[in-house]
Amino acid sequence: MSGSHIAIPTILKVGKGAMDNLGMYLKDNGFDNAVIYFGNGLIDLFGRGIIENIEKSGINILEYKELDTVDISDIINLAFDIDSKAQVILGIGGGKVIDTAKYAAYLRKLPFISIPTSASSDGFSSATASLIVNGRRTSVPAKMAYGIVVDTDILKSAPERFIYSGIGDMVAKITALYDWVFEAEKGYSELNDFSVMIAKKAVNSFVRTPFETIKDDLFLRELVDSLAMSGIANEIAGGSTPTSGSEHLISHALDKMLEQPQLHGVQVGIATYIMARVQDHRYVRVNKVFERTGFWDFVSTLGLNREDYEKAIDMAPTIKPHRHTYLHEEQYRELAKKVLREDEVLKRVFGED
């Protein structure tokens, strides 16, 4: 019998001031030549200090630049321009630059270090990248990060909306897992018990974290750790089923419909509450987390349109026709729209109370 083999990050450093030791982490893992990609505006903000820190550790930075593209053709050109002496690629910033650096590393078969500056989703720990392919946002295979380094001081300095987005994306694992069980019972999928366990432990650990404010070090560390564990759950499952279900389909539908969608995790969070009500599963817990963190207070200021969410619910099954979540059945789509219209919490979110 052959055993299972999964990729996990070799470096995982999450905490206050973690960025100060970046050069040391690279050196300890035998890297001498690095390429660094920053998100827009980050070189002037704190990038020069990072470059200095890495160079002080005796590491040669072959190239560093800011990136603002997720177009696959741009990334292919970028990847094959990388110096042949490069041993590692660092992506520092938000989702865009992390996806770009991750895919460039995948194409060049190089280790990738993921250094998110906000905790807005689990993308920093996933083995896929969200890129523009033929003009459309598409999820493409990449590889698990060799290392994840997250400085909670930097997360605190990001606008709060990014933390709310991360909260929404994390809590979504509750409904995603329930969708996976539903799908497996209908014969459309096969559960991986270990993957389910990891994803369940991740979300349960997060929702039980005590905090005073969402910028507490412990809260941010727990959020990042749980998002990272979600990436491992996907790696074990060989896909995103443990962490992405009907709530993600609603968000993807909104992305297609709206000229200016909200942050991914914000849309996913609202959809998670809707689907938890539909599934009649842990919606009290979801609501409690959103109340305590201020997520509901934040989203109620965004001027959201209930009809957009109704249309997204109807469109959801077409986003991933090979899946079979609750929303792939008409009775549950109708129930979701009923919840959307009648639920008291959602009336406040959509400014209708």
Tab-separated table of N, CA and C in Angstrom, residues 18 24 58 67 101 103 117 132 144 151 195 211-212 238 274 296:
chain	number	residue	atom	x	y	z
A	18	ALA	N	7.368	39.583	13.004
A	18	ALA	CA	7.903	38.428	12.250
A	18	ALA	C	8.707	38.862	11.029
A	24	MET	N	16.807	36.126	8.172
A	24	MET	CA	17.286	34.972	8.939
A	24	MET	C	16.540	33.689	8.527
A	58	GLY	N	23.003	38.526	4.308
A	58	GLY	CA	23.909	37.947	3.311
A	58	GLY	C	23.204	37.342	2.110
A	67	LEU	N	4.188	44.932	-8.390
A	67	LEU	CA	3.346	44.326	-9.427
A	67	LEU	C	1.892	44.706	-9.204
A	101	ALA	N	3.042	36.041	-7.680
A	101	ALA	CA	4.324	35.452	-7.272
A	101	ALA	C	4.212	33.936	-7.162
A	103	TYR	N	2.186	31.939	-8.785
A	103	TYR	CA	2.090	31.287	-10.106
A	103	TYR	C	3.420	31.366	-10.856
A	117	THR	N	0.081	40.993	3.644
A	117	THR	CA	0.042	42.203	4.479
A	117	THR	C	-1.380	42.475	4.972
A	132	ILE	N	-6.445	36.291	-14.219
A	132	ILE	CA	-7.273	36.627	-15.383
A	132	ILE	C	-6.787	35.779	-16.558
A	144	MET	N	1.618	24.789	-3.102
A	144	MET	CA	1.633	25.228	-1.703
A	144	MET	C	2.903	26.046	-1.442
A	151	ASP	N	3.348	39.121	9.720
A	151	ASP	CA	3.661	40.036	10.825
A	151	ASP	C	2.352	40.689	11.289
A	195	SER	N	-9.139	15.680	6.020
A	195	SER	CA	-9.329	17.053	5.533
A	195	SER	C	-10.483	17.722	6.274
A	211	PHE	N	-11.345	37.781	22.586
A	211	PHE	CA	-10.684	39.018	22.118
A	211	PHE	C	-11.386	40.237	22.674
A	212	GLU	N	-10.624	41.322	22.765
A	212	GLU	CA	-11.193	42.624	23.120
A	212	GLU	C	-11.547	43.381	21.847
A	238	GLY	N	-7.224	17.688	-2.160
A	238	GLY	CA	-6.944	17.784	-3.594
A	238	GLY	C	-7.862	18.754	-4.308
A	274	ILE	N	-26.494	33.340	5.217
A	274	ILE	CA	-27.682	32.911	4.451
A	274	ILE	C	-27.719	31.385	4.373
A	296	TRP	N	-21.133	42.658	11.129
A	296	TRP	CA	-22.455	43.120	10.665
A	296	TRP	C	-22.525	44.648	10.653
